[in-house]
Tab-separated table of C-alpha atoms and ligand atoms in Angstrom:
chain	number	residue	atom	x	y	z
A	1	UNK	CA	5.465	12.015	23.401
A	2	UNK	CA	5.779	15.804	23.887
A	3	UNK	CA	5.352	16.201	20.152
A	4	UNK	CA	2.199	14.088	20.214
A	5	UNK	CA	0.700	16.280	22.941
A	6	UNK	CA	1.634	19.374	20.975
A	7	UNK	CA	0.353	17.995	17.667
A	8	UNK	CA	-2.942	16.852	19.139
A	9	UNK	CA	-3.663	20.380	20.305
A	10	UNK	CA	-3.972	21.482	16.691
A	11	UNK	CA	-4.350	18.242	14.696
A	12	UNK	CA	-7.034	15.615	15.345
A	13	UNK	CA	-5.206	12.295	15.904
A	14	UNK	CA	-1.921	14.230	15.626
A	15	UNK	CA	-1.317	12.939	12.107
A	16	UNK	CA	-2.634	13.386	8.576
A	17	UNK	CA	-2.382	9.671	7.864
A	18	UNK	CA	-4.281	7.054	9.864
A	19	UNK	CA	-1.564	4.456	9.254
A	20	UNK	CA	1.136	6.745	10.657
A	21	UNK	CA	-0.864	7.661	13.755
A	22	UNK	CA	-1.010	6.385	17.328
A	23	UNK	CA	-3.758	3.993	16.181
A	24	UNK	CA	-0.969	1.891	14.615
A	25	UNK	CA	2.005	2.871	16.768
A	26	UNK	CA	1.160	2.258	20.449
A	27	UNK	CA	2.153	5.278	22.539
A	28	UNK	CA	4.858	4.354	25.049
A	29	UNK	CA	6.736	1.819	22.937
A	30	UNK	CA	6.803	3.446	19.499
A	31	UNK	CA	8.674	6.219	17.786
A	32	UNK	CA	5.867	8.655	16.908
A	33	UNK	CA	7.441	11.358	14.736
A	34	UNK	CA	10.269	11.304	12.207
A	35	UNK	CA	13.220	13.672	12.144
A	36	UNK	CA	14.763	12.393	8.901
A	37	UNK	CA	15.167	9.327	6.724
A	38	UNK	CA	17.957	8.192	4.407
A	39	UNK	CA	18.400	4.985	2.412
A	40	UNK	CA	16.663	2.197	4.348
A	41	UNK	CA	16.747	4.019	7.698
A	42	UNK	CA	14.651	6.516	9.638
A	43	UNK	CA	15.485	8.609	12.728
A	44	UNK	CA	12.970	9.651	15.386
A	45	UNK	CA	12.980	12.943	17.283
A	46	UNK	CA	15.181	11.492	20.051
A	47	UNK	CA	17.861	10.537	17.540
A	48	UNK	CA	17.068	6.805	17.610
A	49	UNK	CA	17.783	5.102	14.294
A	50	UNK	CA	15.621	2.318	12.833
A	51	UNK	CA	15.808	0.103	9.789
A	52	UNK	CA	12.514	1.025	8.118
A	53	UNK	CA	10.431	-1.832	6.727
A	54	UNK	CA	7.406	0.444	6.322
A	55	UNK	CA	9.085	2.631	3.670
A	56	UNK	CA	6.582	5.485	3.956
A	57	UNK	CA	3.673	3.073	3.514
A	58	UNK	CA	5.324	1.472	0.476
A	59	UNK	CA	5.528	4.804	-1.322
A	60	UNK	CA	9.320	4.623	-1.458
A	61	UNK	CA	10.910	2.016	-3.733
A	62	UNK	CA	14.400	3.437	-4.377
A	63	UNK	CA	15.196	4.216	-0.736
A	64	UNK	CA	14.862	7.552	1.035
A	65	UNK	CA	16.732	10.500	-0.444
A	66	UNK	CA	17.618	8.816	-3.727
A	67	UNK	CA	20.261	10.943	-5.464
A	68	UNK	CA	18.783	10.771	-8.969
A	69	UNK	CA	15.332	11.780	-7.754
A	70	UNK	CA	16.765	14.590	-5.621
A	71	UNK	CA	18.746	15.952	-8.562
A	72	UNK	CA	15.718	15.922	-10.872
A	73	UNK	CA	13.552	17.639	-8.249
A	74	UNK	CA	16.139	20.322	-7.467
A	75	UNK	CA	16.503	21.087	-11.172
A	76	UNK	CA	12.742	21.454	-11.561
A	77	UNK	CA	12.496	23.570	-8.389
A	78	UNK	CA	14.549	26.249	-10.106
A	79	UNK	CA	12.172	26.262	-13.092
A	80	UNK	CA	8.876	26.218	-11.204
A	81	UNK	CA	6.584	24.034	-9.135
A	82	UNK	CA	3.066	24.995	-10.180
A	83	UNK	CA	2.574	27.430	-13.037
A	84	UNK	CA	-0.416	28.890	-14.893
A	85	UNK	CA	-0.035	26.504	-17.823
A	86	UNK	CA	0.694	22.769	-17.873
A	87	UNK	CA	4.323	21.760	-18.349
A	88	UNK	CA	5.791	19.264	-20.779
A	89	UNK	CA	6.573	16.859	-17.927
A	90	UNK	CA	2.926	15.723	-17.913
A	91	UNK	CA	3.231	14.173	-21.377
A	92	UNK	CA	6.788	12.965	-20.752
A	93	UNK	CA	5.727	10.980	-17.680
A	94	UNK	CA	2.488	9.812	-19.339
A	95	UNK	CA	4.540	8.451	-22.265
A	96	UNK	CA	6.808	6.498	-19.913
A	97	UNK	CA	3.759	4.918	-18.259
A	98	UNK	CA	2.205	4.082	-21.642
A	99	UNK	CA	5.466	2.396	-22.632
A	100	UNK	CA	5.595	0.212	-19.520
A	101	UNK	CA	2.042	-0.532	-18.366
A	102	UNK	CA	0.047	-2.943	-20.553
A	103	UNK	CA	-3.379	-1.342	-19.908
A	104	UNK	CA	-2.126	2.233	-20.375
A	105	UNK	CA	-3.023	3.866	-23.668
A	106	UNK	CA	-3.789	7.188	-21.988
A	107	UNK	CA	-2.988	8.651	-18.574
A	108	UNK	CA	-4.355	11.273	-16.145
A	109	UNK	CA	-2.596	12.297	-12.938
A	110	UNK	CA	-3.783	12.931	-9.393
A	111	UNK	CA	-2.028	13.353	-6.056
A	112	UNK	CA	-3.204	10.466	-3.827
A	113	UNK	CA	-4.152	6.907	-4.680
A	114	UNK	CA	-7.702	7.855	-3.647
A	115	UNK	CA	-7.820	10.512	-6.409
A	116	UNK	CA	-6.978	7.901	-9.005
A	117	UNK	CA	-9.378	5.203	-7.772
A	118	UNK	CA	-12.214	7.731	-7.406
A	119	UNK	CA	-11.588	9.125	-10.879
A	120	UNK	CA	-11.589	5.583	-12.283
A	121	UNK	CA	-14.941	4.881	-10.610
A	122	UNK	CA	-16.517	8.102	-11.913
A	123	UNK	CA	-15.164	7.318	-15.371
A	124	UNK	CA	-16.572	3.778	-15.276
A	125	UNK	CA	-19.959	5.093	-14.159
A	126	UNK	CA	-19.979	7.687	-16.928
A	127	UNK	CA	-18.829	5.186	-19.562
A	128	UNK	CA	-21.335	2.454	-18.667
A	129	UNK	CA	-24.210	4.659	-17.501
A	130	UNK	CA	-24.484	2.422	-14.411
A	131	UNK	CA	-24.091	3.172	-10.692
A	132	UNK	CA	-23.123	0.025	-8.765
A	133	UNK	CA	-19.547	-0.968	-7.981
A	134	UNK	CA	-17.976	-4.201	-6.752
A	135	UNK	CA	-14.786	-3.895	-4.686
A	136	UNK	CA	-12.072	-6.204	-3.359
A	137	UNK	CA	-9.251	-4.808	-1.209
A	138	UNK	CA	-8.524	-1.266	-0.037
A	139	UNK	CA	-9.180	1.657	-2.365
A	140	UNK	CA	-8.771	4.843	-0.309
A	141	UNK	CA	-10.698	7.333	1.804
A	142	UNK	CA	-13.459	8.522	-0.538
A	143	UNK	CA	-17.174	7.930	0.149
A	144	UNK	CA	-17.778	5.400	-2.621
A	145	UNK	CA	-15.234	3.003	-1.092
A	146	UNK	CA	-14.957	3.715	2.636
A	147	UNK	CA	-18.753	3.532	2.904
A	148	UNK	CA	-18.410	-0.228	2.359
A	149	UNK	CA	-16.164	-0.670	5.441
A	150	UNK	CA	-16.949	-0.486	9.142
A	151	UNK	CA	-15.323	2.956	9.305
A	152	UNK	CA	-18.163	4.507	7.347
A	153	UNK	CA	-19.259	7.344	9.629
A	154	UNK	CA	-20.277	10.396	7.581
A	155	UNK	CA	-21.017	8.465	4.403
A	156	UNK	CA	-24.690	8.577	3.321
A	157	UNK	CA	-26.379	5.175	3.085
A	158	UNK	CA	-27.469	6.076	-0.422
A	159	UNK	CA	-23.765	6.080	-1.408
A	160	UNK	CA	-22.737	2.989	0.592
A	161	UNK	CA	-25.653	1.065	-0.916
A	162	UNK	CA	-24.025	1.308	-4.336
A	163	UNK	CA	-20.831	-0.529	-3.289
A	164	UNK	CA	-20.639	-4.307	-2.879
A	165	UNK	CA	-17.771	-6.576	-1.915
A	166	UNK	CA	-16.302	-9.817	-3.086
A	167	UNK	CA	-13.551	-11.986	-1.639
A	168	UNK	CA	-10.147	-12.525	-3.173
A	169	UNK	CA	-9.659	-16.026	-4.648
A	170	UNK	CA	-13.393	-16.706	-4.213
A	171	UNK	CA	-14.908	-16.533	-7.661
A	172	UNK	CA	-18.336	-17.611	-6.369
A	173	UNK	CA	-18.483	-14.450	-4.252
A	174	UNK	CA	-18.043	-12.339	-7.394
A	175	UNK	CA	-20.629	-14.418	-9.271
A	176	UNK	CA	-23.103	-13.807	-6.429
A	177	UNK	CA	-22.512	-10.062	-6.372
A	178	UNK	CA	-22.869	-9.820	-10.155
A	179	UNK	CA	-25.974	-11.954	-10.388
A	180	UNK	CA	-27.744	-9.939	-7.675
A	181	UNK	CA	-27.226	-6.758	-9.703
A	182	UNK	CA	-27.568	-7.803	-13.314
A	183	UNK	CA	-27.192	-4.870	-15.704
A	184	UNK	CA	-26.373	-2.451	-12.880
A	185	UNK	CA	-22.640	-2.883	-12.293
A	186	UNK	CA	-20.376	-0.162	-13.694
A	187	UNK	CA	-17.078	-1.638	-12.516
A	188	UNK	CA	-15.298	-4.341	-10.615
A	189	UNK	CA	-12.323	-2.741	-8.871
A	190	UNK	CA	-9.731	-4.872	-7.108
A	191	UNK	CA	-6.179	-5.030	-5.911
A	192	UNK	CA	-4.825	-7.613	-8.370
A	193	UNK	CA	-2.999	-9.151	-5.404
A	194	UNK	CA	-2.343	-8.403	-1.763
A	195	UNK	CA	-1.911	-11.041	0.980
A	196	UNK	CA	-1.762	-14.125	-1.218
A	197	UNK	CA	-1.040	-14.955	-4.854
A	198	UNK	CA	-4.033	-15.435	-7.138
A	199	UNK	CA	-5.114	-19.026	-7.576
A	200	UNK	CA	-4.633	-20.384	-11.109
A	201	UNK	CA	-7.195	-18.847	-13.457
A	202	UNK	CA	-8.735	-16.613	-10.745
A	203	UNK	CA	-7.893	-13.278	-12.378
A	204	UNK	CA	-8.844	-14.646	-15.824
A	205	UNK	CA	-12.244	-15.657	-14.460
A	206	UNK	CA	-12.716	-12.275	-12.811
A	207	UNK	CA	-12.000	-10.610	-16.135
A	208	UNK	CA	-14.399	-12.869	-18.047
A	209	UNK	CA	-17.258	-12.471	-15.554
A	210	UNK	CA	-16.766	-8.703	-15.517
A	211	UNK	CA	-16.766	-8.494	-19.306
A	212	UNK	CA	-19.850	-10.730	-19.543
A	213	UNK	CA	-21.624	-8.411	-17.113
A	214	UNK	CA	-20.857	-5.427	-19.357
A	215	UNK	CA	-18.803	-3.819	-16.584
A	216	UNK	CA	-15.270	-2.423	-16.621
A	217	UNK	CA	-12.427	-4.177	-14.815
A	218	UNK	CA	-10.221	-1.812	-12.807
A	219	UNK	CA	-6.968	-2.968	-11.225
A	220	UNK	CA	-6.000	-0.848	-8.244
A	221	UNK	CA	-2.224	-1.039	-8.518
A	222	UNK	CA	-1.551	1.729	-5.980
A	223	UNK	CA	0.917	-0.584	-4.241
A	224	UNK	CA	1.604	-3.348	-6.769
A	225	UNK	CA	2.407	-0.921	-9.613
A	226	UNK	CA	6.125	-0.283	-10.147
A	227	UNK	CA	6.803	-2.751	-7.295
A	228	UNK	CA	5.746	-6.241	-8.528
A	229	UNK	CA	6.927	-5.493	-12.061
A	230	UNK	CA	7.542	-2.279	-13.927
A	231	UNK	CA	4.220	-2.853	-15.724
A	232	UNK	CA	2.543	-3.767	-12.407
A	233	UNK	CA	0.773	-6.938	-11.324
A	234	UNK	CA	-1.067	-6.840	-14.659
A	235	UNK	CA	2.246	-7.504	-16.418
A	236	UNK	CA	3.268	-10.150	-13.873
A	237	UNK	CA	-0.011	-12.080	-14.215
A	238	UNK	CA	-0.664	-11.345	-17.894
A	239	UNK	CA	-4.125	-9.798	-17.440
A	240	UNK	CA	-4.888	-6.419	-18.993
A	241	UNK	CA	-7.760	-4.603	-17.256
A	242	UNK	CA	-9.795	-1.774	-18.818
A	243	UNK	CA	-8.497	0.807	-16.344
A	244	UNK	CA	-5.780	0.782	-13.677
A	245	UNK	CA	-4.680	3.105	-10.936
A	246	UNK	CA	-1.179	3.813	-9.650
A	247	UNK	CA	0.252	5.871	-6.798
A	248	UNK	CA	2.768	5.183	-4.036
A	249	UNK	CA	6.077	4.085	-5.615
A	250	UNK	CA	5.587	6.024	-8.843
A	251	UNK	CA	7.545	9.037	-7.586
A	252	UNK	CA	9.553	7.630	-4.633
A	253	UNK	CA	7.537	9.395	-1.947
A	254	UNK	CA	6.468	12.471	-3.905
A	255	UNK	CA	2.687	12.863	-4.117
A	256	UNK	CA	1.591	11.568	-7.494
A	257	UNK	CA	-0.982	9.065	-8.680
A	258	UNK	CA	-2.375	8.088	-12.050
A	259	UNK	CA	-5.422	6.571	-13.637
A	260	UNK	CA	-4.666	4.902	-16.935
A	261	UNK	CA	-6.551	2.801	-19.427
A	262	UNK	CA	-7.949	2.039	-22.843
A	263	UNK	CA	-8.088	5.085	-25.098
A	264	UNK	CA	-11.805	4.705	-25.818
A	265	UNK	CA	-12.683	4.658	-22.108
A	266	UNK	CA	-10.127	7.290	-21.119
A	267	UNK	CA	-11.497	9.739	-23.708
A	268	UNK	CA	-14.642	9.916	-21.560
A	269	UNK	CA	-12.396	11.906	-19.159
A	270	UNK	CA	-13.093	14.862	-21.461
A	271	UNK	CA	-16.776	14.633	-20.523
A	272	UNK	CA	-16.572	14.046	-16.750
A	273	UNK	CA	-14.961	16.345	-14.207
A	274	UNK	CA	-11.651	15.163	-12.803
A	275	UNK	CA	-9.501	18.214	-12.273
A	276	UNK	CA	-7.338	19.661	-9.525
A	277	UNK	CA	-5.100	22.690	-9.088
A	278	UNK	CA	-2.117	20.483	-8.303
A	279	UNK	CA	-2.747	17.613	-10.744
A	280	UNK	CA	0.243	18.647	-12.860
A	281	UNK	CA	2.497	19.864	-10.028
A	282	UNK	CA	5.977	19.595	-11.384
A	283	UNK	CA	8.272	18.485	-8.562
A	284	UNK	CA	6.358	15.213	-8.258
A	285	UNK	CA	6.336	14.784	-12.024
A	286	UNK	CA	10.101	15.401	-12.146
A	287	UNK	CA	10.535	12.775	-9.406
A	288	UNK	CA	8.315	10.354	-11.334
A	289	UNK	CA	10.263	10.920	-14.536
A	290	UNK	CA	13.489	10.067	-12.738
A	291	UNK	CA	11.961	6.917	-11.167
A	292	UNK	CA	10.250	5.734	-14.336
A	293	UNK	CA	13.271	6.287	-16.578
A	294	UNK	CA	15.178	3.974	-14.275
A	295	UNK	CA	12.306	1.496	-14.286
A	296	UNK	CA	12.466	1.535	-18.076
A	297	UNK	CA	16.142	0.531	-17.992
A	298	UNK	CA	14.998	-2.417	-15.856
A	299	UNK	CA	16.232	-4.337	-12.849
A	300	UNK	CA	14.532	-2.352	-10.056
A	301	UNK	CA	11.595	-4.698	-9.467
A	302	UNK	CA	13.925	-7.702	-9.776
A	303	UNK	CA	16.124	-6.172	-7.080
A	304	UNK	CA	13.093	-5.583	-4.826
A	305	UNK	CA	11.970	-9.185	-5.341
A	306	UNK	CA	15.443	-10.603	-4.667
A	307	UNK	CA	16.045	-8.724	-1.439
A	308	UNK	CA	12.446	-9.318	-0.346
A	309	UNK	CA	12.880	-13.035	-1.017
A	310	UNK	CA	16.111	-13.238	0.933
A	311	UNK	CA	14.611	-11.342	3.857
A	312	UNK	CA	11.523	-13.567	3.864
A	313	UNK	CA	13.485	-16.819	3.585
A	314	UNK	CA	15.811	-15.908	6.447
A	315	UNK	CA	12.907	-14.620	8.569
A	316	UNK	CA	11.081	-17.894	7.848
A	317	UNK	CA	14.116	-19.856	9.071
A	318	UNK	CA	14.116	-17.911	12.353
A	319	UNK	CA	10.379	-18.498	12.770
A	320	UNK	CA	10.996	-22.242	12.342
A	321	UNK	CA	14.008	-22.250	14.693
A	322	UNK	CA	11.843	-20.637	17.347
A	323	UNK	CA	8.932	-23.013	16.703
A	324	UNK	CA	6.661	-20.068	15.944
A	325	UNK	CA	5.208	-21.527	12.725
A	326	UNK	CA	1.724	-21.640	14.248
A	327	UNK	CA	1.921	-18.040	15.402
A	328	UNK	CA	3.554	-16.108	12.572
A	329	UNK	CA	3.604	-16.789	8.856
A	330	UNK	CA	4.755	-14.733	5.921
A	331	UNK	CA	2.793	-14.571	2.676
A	332	UNK	CA	2.535	-12.623	-0.534
A	333	UNK	CA	4.880	-11.183	-3.115
A	334	UNK	CA	8.509	-10.834	-1.971
A	335	UNK	CA	8.452	-7.055	-2.514
A	336	UNK	CA	5.371	-6.676	-0.245
A	337	UNK	CA	5.326	-9.594	2.214
A	338	UNK	CA	2.618	-9.770	4.853
A	339	UNK	CA	3.205	-10.862	8.457
A	340	UNK	CA	0.178	-12.967	9.378
A	341	UNK	CA	-0.427	-13.598	13.072
A	342	UNK	CA	-2.490	-16.334	14.711
A	343	UNK	CA	-3.590	-16.309	18.352
A	344	UNK	CA	-2.011	-18.730	20.819
A	345	UNK	CA	-3.838	-20.471	23.644
A	346	UNK	CA	-3.246	-17.484	25.939
A	347	UNK	CA	-2.612	-14.503	23.687
A	348	UNK	CA	-4.627	-12.632	21.086
A	349	UNK	CA	-3.191	-11.458	17.775
A	350	UNK	CA	-3.148	-7.868	19.066
A	351	UNK	CA	-1.167	-8.885	22.158
A	352	UNK	CA	1.353	-10.847	20.096
A	353	UNK	CA	1.697	-8.107	17.517
A	354	UNK	CA	2.123	-5.346	20.094
A	355	UNK	CA	4.835	-7.293	21.912
A	356	UNK	CA	6.575	-8.007	18.600
A	357	UNK	CA	6.478	-4.285	17.756
A	358	UNK	CA	7.726	-3.314	21.228
A	359	UNK	CA	10.752	-5.598	20.937
A	360	UNK	CA	11.459	-4.667	17.297
A	361	UNK	CA	11.279	-0.916	17.973
A	362	UNK	CA	13.485	-1.288	21.023
A	363	UNK	CA	16.131	-3.048	18.923
A	364	UNK	CA	16.002	-0.557	16.056
A	365	UNK	CA	13.605	-2.082	13.533
A	366	UNK	CA	10.499	-0.212	12.355
A	367	UNK	CA	8.033	-2.849	11.218
A	368	UNK	CA	4.211	-2.975	11.163
A	369	UNK	CA	2.519	-5.764	9.259
A	370	UNK	CA	4.405	-5.927	5.977
A	371	UNK	CA	7.930	-5.955	4.555
A	372	UNK	CA	7.946	-3.017	2.115
A	373	UNK	CA	11.457	-3.432	0.779
A	374	UNK	CA	13.270	-0.808	-1.274
A	375	UNK	CA	16.407	-0.986	-3.399
A	376	UNK	CA	18.237	0.465	-0.365
A	377	UNK	CA	17.878	-2.937	1.352
A	378	UNK	CA	21.538	-3.895	0.914
A	379	UNK	CA	23.042	-7.191	2.123
A	380	UNK	CA	24.221	-5.345	5.231
A	381	UNK	CA	20.755	-3.929	6.015
A	382	UNK	CA	19.226	-7.397	5.527
A	383	UNK	CA	21.847	-8.968	7.850
A	384	UNK	CA	21.088	-6.365	10.517
A	385	UNK	CA	17.333	-6.904	10.123
A	386	UNK	CA	17.786	-10.654	10.499
A	387	UNK	CA	19.906	-10.202	13.640
A	388	UNK	CA	17.141	-8.090	15.174
A	389	UNK	CA	14.482	-10.620	14.155
A	390	UNK	CA	16.581	-13.375	15.740
A	391	UNK	CA	16.498	-11.611	19.095
A	392	UNK	CA	12.860	-10.442	18.844
A	393	UNK	CA	11.463	-13.842	17.908
A	394	UNK	CA	13.505	-15.576	20.617
A	395	UNK	CA	11.956	-13.115	23.103
A	396	UNK	CA	8.523	-13.884	21.728
A	397	UNK	CA	8.994	-17.654	22.124
A	398	UNK	CA	10.190	-17.157	25.678
A	399	UNK	CA	7.216	-14.994	26.781
A	400	UNK	CA	4.769	-17.392	25.121
A	401	UNK	CA	6.364	-20.401	26.839
A	402	UNK	CA	6.645	-18.643	30.190
A	403	UNK	CA	3.184	-17.046	29.859
A	404	UNK	CA	4.786	-13.717	30.717
A	405	UNK	CA	3.845	-11.656	27.658
A	406	UNK	CA	1.337	-9.418	29.436
A	407	UNK	CA	3.768	-8.690	32.294
A	408	UNK	CA	6.502	-7.743	29.816
A	409	UNK	CA	4.262	-5.590	27.657
A	410	UNK	CA	4.810	-1.959	28.600
A	411	UNK	CA	1.531	-0.678	27.103
A	412	UNK	CA	-2.014	-1.819	26.449
A	413	UNK	CA	-2.172	-3.978	23.292
A	414	UNK	CA	-3.281	-2.450	19.993
A	415	UNK	CA	-7.040	-2.181	19.559
A	416	UNK	CA	-8.586	-4.097	16.666
A	417	UNK	CA	-9.008	-1.617	13.810
A	418	UNK	CA	-11.171	-1.745	10.757
A	419	UNK	CA	-9.860	-4.372	8.359
A	420	UNK	CA	-9.707	-3.811	4.672
A	421	UNK	CA	-7.700	-6.815	3.533
B	501	PLP	C1	-4.420	-0.489	-2.944
B	501	PLP	C2	-4.604	0.916	-2.484
B	501	PLP	N1	-5.486	1.700	-3.119
B	501	PLP	C3	-5.688	2.977	-2.776
B	501	PLP	C4	-4.987	3.544	-1.729
B	501	PLP	C5	-5.226	4.957	-1.357
B	501	PLP	O1	-4.107	5.708	-1.645
B	501	PLP	P1	-3.854	7.093	-0.888
B	501	PLP	O2	-3.682	6.783	0.561
B	501	PLP	O3	-2.613	7.628	-1.539
B	501	PLP	O4	-5.050	7.938	-1.172
B	501	PLP	C6	-4.055	2.766	-1.035
B	501	PLP	C7	-3.306	3.325	0.109
B	501	PLP	O5	-2.787	2.629	0.949
B	501	PLP	C8	-3.857	1.421	-1.410
B	501	PLP	O6	-2.980	0.630	-0.771
């Protein structure tokens, strides 16, 4: 709390990242700042330890402080971080991505997922000579995307007007968007999957409609890449888009993202401007090389899926035991499971979720709305998580049955925030 007061004196919201701020972690029940993290655990400033199901917003896949990544980064630190000429690591990491990702014939790097998605959009506009974009999911903080959400303050209407939405697993919504803007769509950009699996043929139909419209298909694999499969959701579902973007788990928490795609489209990069001082920064590339070399050997995504599956199955059993099936359901890929809440007769989703967070944090589990597992989720960590869930969900059943949730909630419930998925 003291740290929040201090931080807010010099930092609006007290955090650089919306999803790590007090907008997501209610003040009074939440740990607000991290002291350190190791493996599957994180410590707050008061020395409290939590099992961390957030995993730095899914940017960590091998666990915090992975030895191989640390060694590679330390070695590179001695050679240089940013120099006046590009290093060889750029091509080395690009080659690893080309080897693993079906759509990747060429690669360019950025720092955040938003760099990669925005570069992909500019590239698609340059390649097609068209301006309009159709989106599905979350694609970062830049004007072209965030202008299409309710948190669009500061984005000119003339920019927002170029972005249109469609719904996942609703092919008619894409058909509508395309037919309203015939000949004007540069790209359809989507998360290939988030909350639920694609219905049979959905992604195939998206690809066909996009191709027929003369637009480029972009998969935003910022989260799914190097998590669902080493070649991303595109490998898992057997659909190769024109362009794809990666970020998060590529470098186990180091800031690196990539836009990749067909050679013919990617060569247009030489004509547009996508360039940054730190695009080839070498500590992140060294981290990525270490992560991707291990991905190439195989087994990492399988491990994520197996531990995610076990965690979800055992959580599901506790939900059933506590007769909470109408209140809480899990969905999605085992490596990135979503916790979906439904209101009860007396309590809103925000009330239920805040109480759930309060009890989880109190018992040493850091969880928001997804299970972002890492390879550090050992059998022992999963057992401990399940024990905590057992107690938390029993508490939840009790306060619902006794109608005492509001009395037992120590803070005001979370406020509804802008939804992107
Ligand atoms: C699917 C997706 N795309 C893009 C982004 C933006 O990435 P970043 O926050 O690194 O800019 C995110 C971040 O959560 C994301 O989940």
